[in-house]
mmCIF file of C-alpha atoms in Angstrom:
data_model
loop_
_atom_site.group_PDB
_atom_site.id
_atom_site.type_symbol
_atom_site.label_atom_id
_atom_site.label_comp_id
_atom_site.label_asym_id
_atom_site.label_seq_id
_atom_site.Cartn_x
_atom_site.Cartn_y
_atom_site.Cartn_z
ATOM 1 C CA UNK A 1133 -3.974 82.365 102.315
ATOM 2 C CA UNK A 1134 -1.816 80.283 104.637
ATOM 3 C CA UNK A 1135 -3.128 76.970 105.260
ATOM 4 C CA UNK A 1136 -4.738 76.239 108.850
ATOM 5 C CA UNK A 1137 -4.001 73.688 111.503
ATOM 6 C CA UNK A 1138 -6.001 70.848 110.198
ATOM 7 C CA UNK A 1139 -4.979 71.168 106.501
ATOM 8 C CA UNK A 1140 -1.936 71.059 106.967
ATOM 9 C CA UNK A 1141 -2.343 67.824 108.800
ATOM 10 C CA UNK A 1142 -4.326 66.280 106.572
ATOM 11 C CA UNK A 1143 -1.744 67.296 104.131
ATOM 12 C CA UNK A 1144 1.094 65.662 105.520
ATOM 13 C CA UNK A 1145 -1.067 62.494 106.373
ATOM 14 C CA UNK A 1146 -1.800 62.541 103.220
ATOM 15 C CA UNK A 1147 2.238 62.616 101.910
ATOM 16 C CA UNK A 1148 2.639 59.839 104.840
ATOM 17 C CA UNK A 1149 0.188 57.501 103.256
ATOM 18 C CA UNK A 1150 1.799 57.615 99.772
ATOM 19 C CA UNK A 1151 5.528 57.589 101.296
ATOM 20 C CA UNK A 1152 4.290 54.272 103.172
ATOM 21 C CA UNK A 1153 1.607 52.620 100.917
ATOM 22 C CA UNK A 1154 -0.404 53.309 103.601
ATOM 23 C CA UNK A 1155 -4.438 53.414 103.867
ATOM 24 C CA UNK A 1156 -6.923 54.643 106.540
ATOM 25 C CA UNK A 1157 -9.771 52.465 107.998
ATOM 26 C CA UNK A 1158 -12.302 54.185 110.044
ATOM 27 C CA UNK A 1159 -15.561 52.783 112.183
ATOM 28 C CA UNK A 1160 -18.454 54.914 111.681
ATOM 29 C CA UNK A 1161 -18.343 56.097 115.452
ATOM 30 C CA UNK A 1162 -14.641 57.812 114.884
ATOM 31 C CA UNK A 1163 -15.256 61.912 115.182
ATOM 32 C CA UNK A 1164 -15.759 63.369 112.258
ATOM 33 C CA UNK A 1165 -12.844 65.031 111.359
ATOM 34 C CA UNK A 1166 -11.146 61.462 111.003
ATOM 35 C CA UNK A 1167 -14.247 59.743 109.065
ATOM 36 C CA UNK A 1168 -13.499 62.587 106.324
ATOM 37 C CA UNK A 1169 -9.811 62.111 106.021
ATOM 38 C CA UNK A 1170 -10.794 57.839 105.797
ATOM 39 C CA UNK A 1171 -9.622 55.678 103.018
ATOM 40 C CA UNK A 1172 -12.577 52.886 104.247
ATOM 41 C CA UNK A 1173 -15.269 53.886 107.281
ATOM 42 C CA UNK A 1174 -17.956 51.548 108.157
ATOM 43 C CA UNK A 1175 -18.636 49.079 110.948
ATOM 44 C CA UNK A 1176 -16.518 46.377 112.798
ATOM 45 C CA UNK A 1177 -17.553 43.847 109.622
ATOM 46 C CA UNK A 1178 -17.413 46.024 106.207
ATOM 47 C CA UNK A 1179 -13.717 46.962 107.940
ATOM 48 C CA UNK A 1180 -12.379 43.782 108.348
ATOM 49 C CA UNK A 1181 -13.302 42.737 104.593
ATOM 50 C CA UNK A 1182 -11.742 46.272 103.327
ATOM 51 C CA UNK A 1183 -8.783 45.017 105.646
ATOM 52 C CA UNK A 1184 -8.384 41.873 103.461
ATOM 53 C CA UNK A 1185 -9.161 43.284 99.992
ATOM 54 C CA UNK A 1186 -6.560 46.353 100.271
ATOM 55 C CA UNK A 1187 -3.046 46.013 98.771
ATOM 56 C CA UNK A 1188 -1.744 48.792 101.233
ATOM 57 C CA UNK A 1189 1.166 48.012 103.350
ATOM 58 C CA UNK A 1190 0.348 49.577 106.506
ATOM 59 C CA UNK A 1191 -3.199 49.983 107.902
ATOM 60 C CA UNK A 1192 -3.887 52.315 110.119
ATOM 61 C CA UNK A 1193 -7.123 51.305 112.068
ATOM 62 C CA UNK A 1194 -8.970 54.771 113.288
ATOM 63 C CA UNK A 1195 -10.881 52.850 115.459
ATOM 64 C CA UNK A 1196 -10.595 50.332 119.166
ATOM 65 C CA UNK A 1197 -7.934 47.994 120.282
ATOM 66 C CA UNK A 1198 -9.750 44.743 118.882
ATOM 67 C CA UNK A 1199 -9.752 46.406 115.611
ATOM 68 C CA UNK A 1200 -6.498 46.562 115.061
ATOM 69 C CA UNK A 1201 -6.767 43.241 116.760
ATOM 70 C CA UNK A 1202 -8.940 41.719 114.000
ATOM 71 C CA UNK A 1203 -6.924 43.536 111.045
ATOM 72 C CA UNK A 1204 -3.553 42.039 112.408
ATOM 73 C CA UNK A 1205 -5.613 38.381 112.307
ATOM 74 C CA UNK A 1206 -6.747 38.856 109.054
ATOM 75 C CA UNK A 1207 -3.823 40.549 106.967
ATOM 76 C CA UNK A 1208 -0.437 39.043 109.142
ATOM 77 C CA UNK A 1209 1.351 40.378 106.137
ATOM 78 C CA UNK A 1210 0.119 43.807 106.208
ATOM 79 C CA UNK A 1211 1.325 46.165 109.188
ATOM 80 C CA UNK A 1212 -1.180 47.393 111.069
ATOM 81 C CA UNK A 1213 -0.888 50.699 113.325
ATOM 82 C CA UNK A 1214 -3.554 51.898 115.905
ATOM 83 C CA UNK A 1215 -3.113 56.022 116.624
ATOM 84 C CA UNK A 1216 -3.352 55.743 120.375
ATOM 85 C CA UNK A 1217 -2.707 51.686 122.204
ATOM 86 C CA UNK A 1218 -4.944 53.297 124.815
ATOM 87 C CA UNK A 1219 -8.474 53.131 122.892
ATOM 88 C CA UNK A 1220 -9.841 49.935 123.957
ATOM 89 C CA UNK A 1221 -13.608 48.554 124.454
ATOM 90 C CA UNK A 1222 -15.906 48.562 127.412
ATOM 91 C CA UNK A 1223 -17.634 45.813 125.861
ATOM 92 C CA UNK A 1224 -14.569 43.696 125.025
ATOM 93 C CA UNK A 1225 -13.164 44.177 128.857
ATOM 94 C CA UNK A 1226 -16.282 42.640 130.395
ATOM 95 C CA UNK A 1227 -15.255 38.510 129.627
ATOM 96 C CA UNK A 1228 -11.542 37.274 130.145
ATOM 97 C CA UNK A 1229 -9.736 34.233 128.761
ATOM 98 C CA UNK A 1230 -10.331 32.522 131.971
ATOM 99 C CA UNK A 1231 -13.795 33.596 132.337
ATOM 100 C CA UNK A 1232 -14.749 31.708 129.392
ATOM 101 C CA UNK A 1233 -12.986 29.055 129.491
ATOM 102 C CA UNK A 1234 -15.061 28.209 133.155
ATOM 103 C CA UNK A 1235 -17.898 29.056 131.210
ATOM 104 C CA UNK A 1236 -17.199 26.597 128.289
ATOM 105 C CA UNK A 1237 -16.644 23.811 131.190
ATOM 106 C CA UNK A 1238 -20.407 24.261 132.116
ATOM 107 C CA UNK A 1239 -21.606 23.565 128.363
ATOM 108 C CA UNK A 1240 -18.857 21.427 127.331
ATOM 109 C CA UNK A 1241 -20.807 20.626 123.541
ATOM 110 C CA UNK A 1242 -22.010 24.586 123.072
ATOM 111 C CA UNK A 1243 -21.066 26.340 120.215
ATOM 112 C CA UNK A 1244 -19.419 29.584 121.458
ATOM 113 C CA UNK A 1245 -20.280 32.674 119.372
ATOM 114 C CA UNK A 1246 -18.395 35.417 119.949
ATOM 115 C CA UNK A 1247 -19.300 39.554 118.732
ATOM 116 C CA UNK A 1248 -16.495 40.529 117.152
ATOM 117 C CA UNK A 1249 -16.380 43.749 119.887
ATOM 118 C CA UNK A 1250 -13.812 40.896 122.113
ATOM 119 C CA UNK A 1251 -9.718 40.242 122.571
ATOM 120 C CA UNK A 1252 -7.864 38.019 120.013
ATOM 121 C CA UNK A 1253 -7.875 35.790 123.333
ATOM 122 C CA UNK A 1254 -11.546 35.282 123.192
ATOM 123 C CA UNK A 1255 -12.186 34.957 119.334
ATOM 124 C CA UNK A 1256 -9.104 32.528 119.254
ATOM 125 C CA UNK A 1257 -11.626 30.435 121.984
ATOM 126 C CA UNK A 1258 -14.962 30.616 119.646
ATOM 127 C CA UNK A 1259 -16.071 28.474 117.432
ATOM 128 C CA UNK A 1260 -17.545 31.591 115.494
ATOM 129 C CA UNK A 1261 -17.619 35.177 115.300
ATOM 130 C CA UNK A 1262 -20.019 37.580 114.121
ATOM 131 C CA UNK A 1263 -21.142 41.417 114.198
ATOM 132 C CA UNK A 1264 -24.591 43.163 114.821
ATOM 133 C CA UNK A 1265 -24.973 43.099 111.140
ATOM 134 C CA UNK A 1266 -24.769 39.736 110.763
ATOM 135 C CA UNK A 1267 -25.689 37.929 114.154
ATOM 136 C CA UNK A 1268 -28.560 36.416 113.500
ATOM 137 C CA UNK A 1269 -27.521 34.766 110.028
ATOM 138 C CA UNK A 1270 -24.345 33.557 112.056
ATOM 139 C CA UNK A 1271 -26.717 31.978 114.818
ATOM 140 C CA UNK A 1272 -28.904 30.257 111.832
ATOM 141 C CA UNK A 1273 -26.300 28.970 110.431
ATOM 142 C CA UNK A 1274 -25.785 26.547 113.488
ATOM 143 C CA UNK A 1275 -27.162 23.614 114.635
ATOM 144 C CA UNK A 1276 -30.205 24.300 116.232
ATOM 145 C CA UNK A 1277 -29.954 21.330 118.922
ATOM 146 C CA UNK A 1278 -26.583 22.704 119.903
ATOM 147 C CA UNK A 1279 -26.344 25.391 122.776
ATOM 148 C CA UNK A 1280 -25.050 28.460 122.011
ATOM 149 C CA UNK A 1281 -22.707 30.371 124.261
ATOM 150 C CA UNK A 1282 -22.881 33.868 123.330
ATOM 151 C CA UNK A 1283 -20.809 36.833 124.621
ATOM 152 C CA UNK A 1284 -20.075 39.450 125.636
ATOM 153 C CA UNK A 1285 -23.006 41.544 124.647
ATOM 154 C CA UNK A 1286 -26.510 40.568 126.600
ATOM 155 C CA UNK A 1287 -28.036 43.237 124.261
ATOM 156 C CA UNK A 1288 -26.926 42.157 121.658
ATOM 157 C CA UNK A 1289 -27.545 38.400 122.554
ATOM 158 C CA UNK A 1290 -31.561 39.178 123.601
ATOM 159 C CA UNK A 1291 -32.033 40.444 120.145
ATOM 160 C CA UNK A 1292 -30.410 37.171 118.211
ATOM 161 C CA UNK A 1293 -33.224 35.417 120.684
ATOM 162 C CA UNK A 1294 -35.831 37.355 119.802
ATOM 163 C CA UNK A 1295 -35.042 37.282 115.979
ATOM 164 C CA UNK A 1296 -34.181 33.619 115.926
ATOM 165 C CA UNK A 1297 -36.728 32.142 118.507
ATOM 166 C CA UNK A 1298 -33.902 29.586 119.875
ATOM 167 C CA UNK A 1299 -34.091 28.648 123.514
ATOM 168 C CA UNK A 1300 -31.058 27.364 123.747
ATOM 169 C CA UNK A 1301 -28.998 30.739 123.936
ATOM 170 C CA UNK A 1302 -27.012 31.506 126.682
ATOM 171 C CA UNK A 1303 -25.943 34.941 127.188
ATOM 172 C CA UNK A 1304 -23.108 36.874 128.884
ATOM 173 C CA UNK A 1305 -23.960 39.885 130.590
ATOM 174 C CA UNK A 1306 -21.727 42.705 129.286
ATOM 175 C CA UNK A 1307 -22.615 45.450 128.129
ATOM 176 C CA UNK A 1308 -21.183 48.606 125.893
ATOM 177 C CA UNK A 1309 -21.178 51.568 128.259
ATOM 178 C CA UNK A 1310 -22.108 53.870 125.536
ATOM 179 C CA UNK A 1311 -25.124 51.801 124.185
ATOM 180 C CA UNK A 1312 -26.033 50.410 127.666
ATOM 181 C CA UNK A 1313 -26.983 54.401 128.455
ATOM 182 C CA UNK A 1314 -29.286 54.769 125.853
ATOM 183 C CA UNK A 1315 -32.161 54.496 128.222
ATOM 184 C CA UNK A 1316 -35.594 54.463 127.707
ATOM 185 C CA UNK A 1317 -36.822 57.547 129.043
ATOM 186 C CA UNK A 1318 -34.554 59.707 127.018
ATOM 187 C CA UNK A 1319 -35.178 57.919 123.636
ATOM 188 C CA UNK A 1320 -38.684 58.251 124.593
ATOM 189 C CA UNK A 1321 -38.598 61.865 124.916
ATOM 190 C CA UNK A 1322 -37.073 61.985 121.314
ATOM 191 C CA UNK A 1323 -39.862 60.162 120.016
ATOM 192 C CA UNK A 1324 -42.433 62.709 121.720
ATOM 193 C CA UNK A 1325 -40.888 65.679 120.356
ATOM 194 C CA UNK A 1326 -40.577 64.369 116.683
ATOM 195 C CA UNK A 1327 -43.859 62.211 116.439
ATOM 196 C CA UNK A 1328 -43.992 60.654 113.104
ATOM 197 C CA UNK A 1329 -39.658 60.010 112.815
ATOM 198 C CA UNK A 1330 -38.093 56.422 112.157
ATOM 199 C CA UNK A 1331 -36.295 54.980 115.400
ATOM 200 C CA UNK A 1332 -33.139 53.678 114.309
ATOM 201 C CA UNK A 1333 -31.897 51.215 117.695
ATOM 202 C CA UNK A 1334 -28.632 49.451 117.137
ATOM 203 C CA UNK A 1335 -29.098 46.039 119.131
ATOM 204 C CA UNK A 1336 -26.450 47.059 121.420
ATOM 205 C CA UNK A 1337 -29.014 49.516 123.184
ATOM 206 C CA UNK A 1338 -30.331 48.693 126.600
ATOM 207 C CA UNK A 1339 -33.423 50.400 125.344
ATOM 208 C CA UNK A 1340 -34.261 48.310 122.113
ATOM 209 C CA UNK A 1341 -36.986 46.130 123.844
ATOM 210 C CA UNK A 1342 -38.848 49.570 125.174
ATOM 211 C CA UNK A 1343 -38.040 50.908 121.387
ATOM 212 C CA UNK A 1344 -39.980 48.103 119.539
ATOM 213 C CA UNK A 1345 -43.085 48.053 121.948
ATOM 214 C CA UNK A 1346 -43.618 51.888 120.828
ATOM 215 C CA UNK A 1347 -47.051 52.001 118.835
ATOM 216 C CA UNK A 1348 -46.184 52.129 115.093
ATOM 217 C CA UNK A 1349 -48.231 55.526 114.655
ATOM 218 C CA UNK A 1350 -46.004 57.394 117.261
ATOM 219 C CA UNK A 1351 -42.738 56.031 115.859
ATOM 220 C CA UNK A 1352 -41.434 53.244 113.356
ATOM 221 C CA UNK A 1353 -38.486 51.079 115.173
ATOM 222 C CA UNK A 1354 -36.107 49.503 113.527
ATOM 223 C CA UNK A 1355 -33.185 47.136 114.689
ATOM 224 C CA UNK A 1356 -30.241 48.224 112.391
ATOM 225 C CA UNK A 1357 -26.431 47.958 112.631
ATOM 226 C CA UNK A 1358 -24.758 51.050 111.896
ATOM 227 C CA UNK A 1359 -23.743 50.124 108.237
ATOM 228 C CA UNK A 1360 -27.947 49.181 108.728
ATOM 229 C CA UNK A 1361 -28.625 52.563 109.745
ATOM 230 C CA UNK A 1362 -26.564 53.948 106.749
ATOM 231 C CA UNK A 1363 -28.084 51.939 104.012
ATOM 232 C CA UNK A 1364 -31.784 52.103 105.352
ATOM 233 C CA UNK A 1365 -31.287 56.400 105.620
ATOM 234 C CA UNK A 1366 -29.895 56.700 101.598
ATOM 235 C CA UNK A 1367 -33.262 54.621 101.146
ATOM 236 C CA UNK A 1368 -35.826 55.627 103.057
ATOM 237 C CA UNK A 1369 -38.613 58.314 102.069
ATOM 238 C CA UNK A 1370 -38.861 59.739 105.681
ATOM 239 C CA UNK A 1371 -37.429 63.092 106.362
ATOM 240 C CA UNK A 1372 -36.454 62.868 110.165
ATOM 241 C CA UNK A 1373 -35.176 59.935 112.388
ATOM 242 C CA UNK A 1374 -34.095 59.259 115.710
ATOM 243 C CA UNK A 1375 -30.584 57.337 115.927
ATOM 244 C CA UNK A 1376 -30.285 55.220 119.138
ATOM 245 C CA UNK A 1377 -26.235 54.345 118.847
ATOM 246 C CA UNK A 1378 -23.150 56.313 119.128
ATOM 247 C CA UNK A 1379 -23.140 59.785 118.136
ATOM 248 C CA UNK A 1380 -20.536 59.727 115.712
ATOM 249 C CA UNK A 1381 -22.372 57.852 113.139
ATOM 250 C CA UNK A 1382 -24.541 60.866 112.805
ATOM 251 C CA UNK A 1383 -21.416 63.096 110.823
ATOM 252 C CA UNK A 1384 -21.635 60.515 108.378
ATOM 253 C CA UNK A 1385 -25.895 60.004 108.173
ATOM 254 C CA UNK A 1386 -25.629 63.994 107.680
ATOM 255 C CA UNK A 1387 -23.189 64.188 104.598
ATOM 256 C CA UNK A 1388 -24.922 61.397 102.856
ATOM 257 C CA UNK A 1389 -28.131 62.784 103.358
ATOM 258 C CA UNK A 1390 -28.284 66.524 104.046
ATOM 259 C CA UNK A 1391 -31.696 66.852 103.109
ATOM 260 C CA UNK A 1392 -32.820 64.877 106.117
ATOM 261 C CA UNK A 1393 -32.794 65.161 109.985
ATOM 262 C CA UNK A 1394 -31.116 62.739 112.047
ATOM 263 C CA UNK A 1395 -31.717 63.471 116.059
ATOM 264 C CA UNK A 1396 -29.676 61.650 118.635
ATOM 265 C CA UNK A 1397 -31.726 59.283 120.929
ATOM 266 C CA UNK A 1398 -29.310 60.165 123.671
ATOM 267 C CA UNK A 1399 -27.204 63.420 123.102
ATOM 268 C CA UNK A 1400 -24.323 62.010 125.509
ATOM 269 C CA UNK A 1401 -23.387 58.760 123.709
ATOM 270 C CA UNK A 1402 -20.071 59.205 122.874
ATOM 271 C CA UNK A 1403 -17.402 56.551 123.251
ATOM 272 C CA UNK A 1404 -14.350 58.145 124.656
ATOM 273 C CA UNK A 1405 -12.234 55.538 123.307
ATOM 274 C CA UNK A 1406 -13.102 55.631 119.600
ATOM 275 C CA UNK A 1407 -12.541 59.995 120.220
ATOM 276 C CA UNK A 1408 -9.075 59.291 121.466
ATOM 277 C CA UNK A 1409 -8.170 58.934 117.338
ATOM 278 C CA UNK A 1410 -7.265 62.591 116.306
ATOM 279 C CA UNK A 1411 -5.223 64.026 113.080
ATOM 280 C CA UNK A 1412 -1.956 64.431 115.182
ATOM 281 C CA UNK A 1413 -1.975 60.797 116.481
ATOM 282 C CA UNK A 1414 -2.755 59.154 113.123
ATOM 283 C CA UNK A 1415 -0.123 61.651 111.622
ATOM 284 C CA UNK A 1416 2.029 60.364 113.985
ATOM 285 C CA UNK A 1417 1.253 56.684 113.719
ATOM 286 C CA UNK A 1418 2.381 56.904 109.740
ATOM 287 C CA UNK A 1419 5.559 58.909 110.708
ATOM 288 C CA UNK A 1420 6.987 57.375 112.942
ATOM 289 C CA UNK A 1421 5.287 53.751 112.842
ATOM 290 C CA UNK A 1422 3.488 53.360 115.866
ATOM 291 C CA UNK A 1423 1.957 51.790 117.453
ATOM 292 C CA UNK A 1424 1.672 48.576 115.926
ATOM 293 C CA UNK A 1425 -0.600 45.861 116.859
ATOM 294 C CA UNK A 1426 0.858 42.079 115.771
ATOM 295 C CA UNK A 1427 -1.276 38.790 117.419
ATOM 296 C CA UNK A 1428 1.134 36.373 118.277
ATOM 297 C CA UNK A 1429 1.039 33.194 115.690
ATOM 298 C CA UNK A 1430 -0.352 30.761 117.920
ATOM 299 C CA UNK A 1431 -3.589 32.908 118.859
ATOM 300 C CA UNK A 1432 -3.713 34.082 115.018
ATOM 301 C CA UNK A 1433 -4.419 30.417 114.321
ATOM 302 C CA UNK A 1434 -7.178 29.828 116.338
ATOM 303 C CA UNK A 1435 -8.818 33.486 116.123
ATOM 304 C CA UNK A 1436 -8.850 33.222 112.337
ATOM 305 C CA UNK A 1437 -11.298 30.188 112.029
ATOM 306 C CA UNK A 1438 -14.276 32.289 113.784
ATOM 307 C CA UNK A 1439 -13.412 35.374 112.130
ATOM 308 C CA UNK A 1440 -13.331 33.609 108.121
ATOM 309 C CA UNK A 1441 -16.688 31.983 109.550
ATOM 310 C CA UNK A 1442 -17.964 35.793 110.432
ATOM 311 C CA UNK A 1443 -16.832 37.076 106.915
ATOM 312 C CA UNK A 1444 -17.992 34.415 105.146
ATOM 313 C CA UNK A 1445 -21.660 34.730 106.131
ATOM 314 C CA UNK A 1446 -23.487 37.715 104.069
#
């Protein structure tokens, strides 16, 4: 039986990797397709220690821009390859270099803490960074006289406040597109129509605060970070949940768990950036070595010190 479109693909990806020493890393939002083909999927963090620990070559980041970003920072003597240059971040475009740097000149003694979802630009101008899975153990790990500047997510920033009770938090106001339309109405609905379900809400989600005030007979919330999400599911005795992030990170919830329901809190969350990755770009990226993503030394420098700080916290 001849072999169709996507096996053969996969195939010749696969020839590509060993002709190059060459390994795939995935976020848990990439379609499908691409999370089954990965080498190492999971979120912006469990990535970026894969990145270090490999002793591939060539990465090839099936993910965003700041990915690659973050991998370059991390492994300078590894090559790392995004599919397509064009998949960057919402989130990451709402703060520039110069925005912060005003910003820093209003709190000249706050600690800037930086999600990792930002340009080598920005991390090589924080003091730390961190991920949803580990924000609040970042935040704890600080000073709590000092002032904290954090950016760029305010969703993610209100739920480090309410999980740490600091006051002295100051928080950007970006947003992710995709998690920022997660409203409440819609994730409400979801819980009406499956009454009894865990509500997983990644803190990215302009509806978390609306999510936790839900009664804990209609629905069980729970703040998780995608690798969160993942972990609590393989554990959990419920049968059906309701998953308030990115729609992608349902393929995976499925295969690891196919004798459970996962619903989508908003049917229409899909990043377009993390589905511009396909099998012919990432086919493409190994053959003919594009497009590679290098951070100049002198931001490397100052971008690493936040992001050893962000691994280093568990």
């Amino acid at each position: 039986m001849a072999q169709t479109r996507t096996e053969t693909l996969i195939e010749e990806i696969q020839n590509l990797k060993a002709q190059h020493n060459a390994v795939i890393l995935a976020h848990n939002y990439e379609p499908g397709p691409i999370q089954d083909i990965a080498d190492f999927l999971g979120d912006s963090l469990a990535l970026a220690r894969w990145a270090q620990k490999s002793s591939a070559d060539v990465l090839i980041m099936a993910g965003v821009y700041f990915m690659a970003e973050t991998a370059s920072i991390l492994c300078p003597d590894k090559t790392v390859l995004i599919p397509d240059k064009e998949a960057g971040c919402s989130l990451a475009d709402t703060i520039t270099e110069e925005q912060l740097l005003k910003w820093k000149q209003e709190y000249p003694d706050a600690v800037v803490v930086s999600y990792v979802n930002t340009s080598a630009s920005i991390k090589a101008l924080s003091d730390y960074c961190c991920t949803s899975a580990n924000a609040v153990k970042v935040v704890e790990a600080i000073d709590p006289n000092r002032d904290i500047l954090f950016l760029p997510d305010f969703f993610l920033g209100s739920h480090v406040i309410r999980m740490t009770g600091r006051k002295n938090i100051h928080l950007w106001h970006g947003e992710c597109h995709v998690h920022a339309a997660i409203e409440n109405e819609t994730m409400l609905k979801k819980v009406h129509q499956n009454p009894g379900a865990e509500l997983l809400i990644h803190p990215e989600c302009g509806c978390t605060t609306r999510a936790l005030a839900i009664p804990p007979k209609e629905a069980h919330g729970l703040v998780l970070s995608t690798d969160g999400m993942l972990s609590y599911a393989r554990n959990s005795e419920a049968r059906t949940f309701i998953v308030a992030t990115e729609v992608g990170l349902l393929h995976r919830l499925r295969k690891e768990n196919p004798d459970k329901e996962f619903i989508a809190a908003h049917d229409e969350a899909a990043c377009p950036y993390m589905n511009m990755i396909s099998l012919e770009k990432i086919r493409d990226a190994l053959r003919y070595g594009r497009y590679e993503v290098k951070v100049p030394s002198a931001t490397r420098e100052k971008a690493l010190i936040p992001l050893e700080r962000m691994v280093a916290v568990v």
